[in-house]
Short mmCIF file of C-alpha atoms in Angstrom, two decimals:
data_model
loop_
_atom_site.label_atom_id
_atom_site.label_comp_id
_atom_site.label_asym_id
_atom_site.label_seq_id
_atom_site.Cartn_x
_atom_site.Cartn_y
_atom_site.Cartn_z
CA MET E 1 0.00 0.00 0.00
CA ASP E 2 1.37 3.41 -1.02
CA TYR E 3 0.92 6.36 1.32
CA PRO E 4 2.26 9.93 1.20
CA PRO E 5 5.52 10.77 2.97
CA GLU E 6 5.39 13.00 6.02
CA PRO E 7 4.51 15.70 6.83
CA TRP E 8 0.82 15.51 5.94
CA ASP E 9 -0.85 18.84 5.22
CA LEU E 10 -4.60 18.40 5.71
CA ARG E 11 -7.72 20.56 5.83
CA GLY E 12 -11.31 19.97 6.86
CA HIS E 13 -13.90 20.14 9.63
CA GLY E 14 -13.50 18.57 13.08
CA TYR E 15 -15.84 18.07 16.03
CA VAL E 16 -14.10 17.42 19.35
CA SER E 17 -15.54 16.53 22.76
CA LEU E 18 -13.61 16.41 26.02
CA TRP E 19 -14.35 13.89 28.78
CA LEU E 20 -13.16 13.11 32.31
CA VAL E 21 -12.99 9.38 32.96
CA PRO E 22 -11.48 7.26 35.76
CA ALA E 23 -7.81 6.78 34.97
CA GLY E 24 -8.17 3.03 35.49
CA VAL E 25 -10.42 2.58 32.43
CA VAL E 26 -8.02 4.23 29.97
CA PRO E 27 -6.59 1.77 27.40
CA SER E 28 -2.91 0.92 27.55
CA LEU E 29 -0.42 3.69 26.77
CA PRO E 30 3.16 3.59 25.44
CA PRO E 31 5.89 2.67 27.95
CA GLY E 32 6.77 5.55 30.24
CA VAL E 33 3.71 7.57 29.19
CA ARG E 34 1.12 8.40 31.86
CA PRO E 35 -2.32 10.01 31.65
CA VAL E 36 -2.76 13.59 32.81
CA THR E 37 -5.29 13.41 35.63
CA LEU E 38 -7.59 15.79 37.47
CA PHE E 39 -8.75 14.41 40.82
CA GLY E 40 -7.98 10.89 39.62
CA ARG E 41 -9.71 11.29 36.26
CA ALA E 42 -8.01 11.23 32.89
CA VAL E 43 -8.69 13.87 30.25
CA VAL E 44 -9.91 12.25 27.03
CA ALA E 45 -10.80 13.74 23.65
CA THR E 46 -13.05 12.13 21.06
CA ALA E 47 -13.48 13.51 17.56
CA PHE E 48 -15.11 13.06 14.21
CA VAL E 49 -13.03 14.65 11.46
CA ASP E 50 -13.87 15.18 7.80
CA TYR E 51 -10.63 15.76 5.87
CA LEU E 52 -11.59 17.53 2.65
CA PRO E 53 -10.21 17.63 -0.90
CA GLY E 54 -7.53 20.27 -1.16
CA GLY E 55 -5.55 18.60 1.61
CA LEU E 56 -3.09 15.80 1.07
CA LEU E 57 -5.71 13.07 1.57
CA PRO E 58 -9.51 13.31 1.78
CA TYR E 59 -11.02 10.86 4.28
CA HIS E 60 -13.14 10.56 7.42
CA GLU E 61 -11.85 9.80 10.90
CA LEU E 62 -13.13 8.86 14.36
CA LEU E 63 -10.70 8.85 17.26
CA ALA E 64 -10.23 8.79 21.01
CA ALA E 65 -7.07 10.31 22.50
CA VAL E 66 -5.77 10.69 26.05
CA ALA E 67 -3.92 13.73 27.40
CA VAL E 68 -0.58 12.34 28.58
CA ARG E 69 2.86 13.21 29.85
CA GLN E 70 6.25 11.58 29.40
CA GLY E 71 8.45 13.04 32.09
CA GLY E 72 8.17 16.79 31.54
CA ARG E 73 6.71 16.49 28.04
CA PHE E 74 2.96 16.75 27.55
CA GLY E 75 0.97 15.55 24.57
CA LEU E 76 -1.72 13.19 23.34
CA THR E 77 -1.77 9.45 22.79
CA ILE E 78 -4.35 8.16 20.32
CA THR E 79 -5.73 4.92 21.76
CA ASP E 80 -8.56 4.18 19.29
CA ILE E 81 -8.92 5.43 15.73
CA TRP E 82 -10.73 4.52 12.53
CA VAL E 83 -10.56 5.94 9.00
CA ASP E 84 -12.09 5.10 5.63
CA SER E 85 -8.85 5.44 3.65
CA PRO E 86 -6.48 2.48 3.33
CA ALA E 87 -3.61 4.89 2.54
CA SER E 88 -4.30 6.84 5.73
CA ARG E 89 -4.49 3.60 7.71
CA GLU E 90 -1.14 2.33 6.49
CA GLY E 91 0.60 5.69 6.67
CA GLY E 92 -0.62 6.35 10.20
CA ARG E 93 0.66 2.98 11.39
CA GLU E 94 4.01 3.00 9.61
CA LEU E 95 4.99 6.66 10.01
CA TRP E 96 3.76 7.45 13.53
CA GLY E 97 2.54 4.31 15.30
CA ILE E 98 -1.10 5.44 15.22
CA PRO E 99 -3.26 2.28 15.45
CA LYS E 100 -5.69 3.11 12.64
CA GLU E 101 -8.36 0.65 11.59
CA LEU E 102 -10.90 0.85 8.77
CA ALA E 103 -14.56 1.75 9.25
CA GLU E 104 -17.58 3.03 7.34
CA PHE E 105 -18.73 6.61 7.92
CA ALA E 106 -21.83 8.72 7.41
CA VAL E 107 -21.52 12.45 8.18
CA ARG E 108 -23.59 15.58 7.64
CA HIS E 109 -22.47 19.09 8.54
CA GLU E 110 -25.67 21.09 8.09
CA PRO E 111 -27.90 22.26 9.68
CA SER E 112 -25.93 20.70 12.56
CA PHE E 113 -23.27 18.02 12.55
CA THR E 114 -24.27 14.37 12.74
CA GLY E 115 -21.72 11.61 12.34
CA GLY E 116 -21.65 7.87 12.61
CA ALA E 117 -19.03 5.16 12.20
CA THR E 118 -19.46 1.40 12.00
CA ALA E 119 -17.09 -1.54 11.53
CA ASP E 120 -18.42 -4.82 10.16
CA GLY E 121 -21.91 -3.45 10.69
CA ALA E 122 -21.39 -2.79 14.42
CA LEU E 123 -21.63 0.68 15.92
CA LEU E 124 -18.42 2.40 16.94
CA ALA E 125 -19.87 5.85 17.67
CA GLU E 126 -22.56 8.32 16.76
CA ALA E 127 -22.31 12.02 17.59
CA ARG E 128 -24.41 15.14 17.20
CA VAL E 129 -22.99 18.64 17.59
CA GLY E 130 -25.26 21.66 17.50
CA GLY E 131 -25.85 25.02 19.10
CA LEU E 132 -22.62 26.40 17.69
CA SER E 133 -21.46 29.78 18.95
CA PRO E 134 -20.11 32.46 16.61
CA GLY E 135 -16.69 31.42 15.39
CA LEU E 136 -13.46 32.58 16.98
CA LYS E 137 -10.55 32.56 14.55
CA LEU E 138 -7.43 31.36 16.34
CA PRO E 139 -4.83 34.16 16.32
CA PHE E 140 -1.97 31.67 16.03
CA PRO E 141 -1.56 27.95 15.24
CA VAL E 142 -2.20 25.47 18.06
CA ARG E 143 0.79 23.20 18.52
CA GLY E 144 0.98 19.83 20.21
CA THR E 145 2.78 16.49 20.24
CA VAL E 146 1.40 13.01 19.63
CA LEU E 147 3.18 10.25 21.57
CA GLN E 148 2.77 6.72 20.21
CA ALA E 149 4.50 3.36 20.54
CA LEU E 150 6.45 2.66 17.34
CA ARG E 151 8.96 -0.15 16.80
CA GLY E 152 10.00 -0.44 20.44
CA ALA E 153 10.24 3.30 21.17
CA VAL E 154 7.95 6.25 21.82
CA ALA E 155 7.47 8.24 18.64
CA GLN E 156 7.09 11.99 19.13
CA THR E 157 5.22 13.68 16.29
CA PRO E 158 4.49 17.42 16.23
CA VAL E 159 1.07 18.68 15.13
CA ARG E 160 0.17 22.23 14.16
CA ALA E 161 -3.39 23.38 13.40
CA ALA E 162 -5.17 26.65 12.69
CA GLY E 163 -8.77 27.59 11.97
CA THR E 164 -12.00 28.90 13.43
CA VAL E 165 -13.37 27.38 16.64
CA HIS E 166 -17.01 27.29 17.78
CA LEU E 167 -18.34 26.17 21.15
CA GLY E 168 -21.14 23.65 20.76
CA VAL E 169 -23.32 21.08 22.46
CA GLY E 170 -22.31 17.48 21.80
CA THR E 171 -24.01 14.16 22.48
CA TRP E 172 -22.38 10.81 21.86
CA ARG E 173 -23.40 7.17 21.70
CA VAL E 174 -20.52 4.71 21.71
CA GLY E 175 -20.03 0.99 21.30
CA GLY E 176 -17.43 -1.62 20.43
CA ALA E 177 -13.87 -0.65 21.28
CA LEU E 178 -15.08 2.68 22.66
CA GLY E 179 -17.18 0.93 25.30
CA TRP E 180 -14.86 2.30 28.01
CA LEU E 181 -16.64 5.65 27.46
CA ARG E 182 -20.15 4.20 27.69
CA GLY E 183 -22.40 5.79 30.29
CA ARG E 184 -20.36 8.99 30.46
CA ARG E 185 -20.90 12.46 29.01
CA PRO E 186 -18.46 14.99 27.59
CA PHE E 187 -18.04 18.23 29.53
CA LEU E 188 -17.01 20.38 26.55
CA THR E 189 -17.53 20.24 22.79
CA VAL E 190 -16.01 22.43 20.09
CA ALA E 191 -16.20 22.50 16.31
CA ALA E 192 -13.21 23.51 14.20
CA ARG E 193 -14.50 24.58 10.81
CA ASP E 194 -12.23 24.96 7.80
CA PHE E 195 -9.11 24.11 9.78
CA THR E 196 -5.67 23.45 8.34
CA MET E 197 -3.26 21.02 9.96
CA ARG E 198 0.29 19.81 9.48
CA PHE E 199 1.01 16.37 10.97
CA GLY E 200 4.70 15.51 11.28
CA PRO E 201 7.46 14.99 10.54
CA ARG E 202 8.20 12.63 13.42
CA ARG E 203 11.03 13.75 15.68
CA ARG E 204 12.25 10.23 16.35
#
């Protein structure tokens, strides 16, 4: 399978919800990486992303990521992720250690966002995001680091994104591998419309 070399320059729409969950239910993390906790609860982000034509690859994505630290370094570890592009799946695994799997997606952005993802006919997640506030254009790119296990080490991959952010109201229904979030509710939801993002290159 051919996939583009890093970095990946992407654009699209993303819908992100933040959760607080007991640290003990978080899936396994790379060696030496620990969840960031608040009163014993880990900070988790879930997202539906629609990567649009005009970026390096157009595809859909569903993910769950945990806010983590490795010593004094803070970042995110993606624990669960699905896409509908075989090239994205293989590139994510080989370049950065991101455990992408394939799924089927149905998304609609207007009048409010609705998204769903299934694998082999079984529900992974459904989300609705509405009540969006007026957009706030970020005055500078948001930067972060993704920490993943890759070939016996912890890969550190920088991410930079810019766009317009809207506060919203999000509801989720999860199943399958995301069952560790079942019965919980996000405390914050934002929509990033017409964002641009550069993923990579990996530092090591």
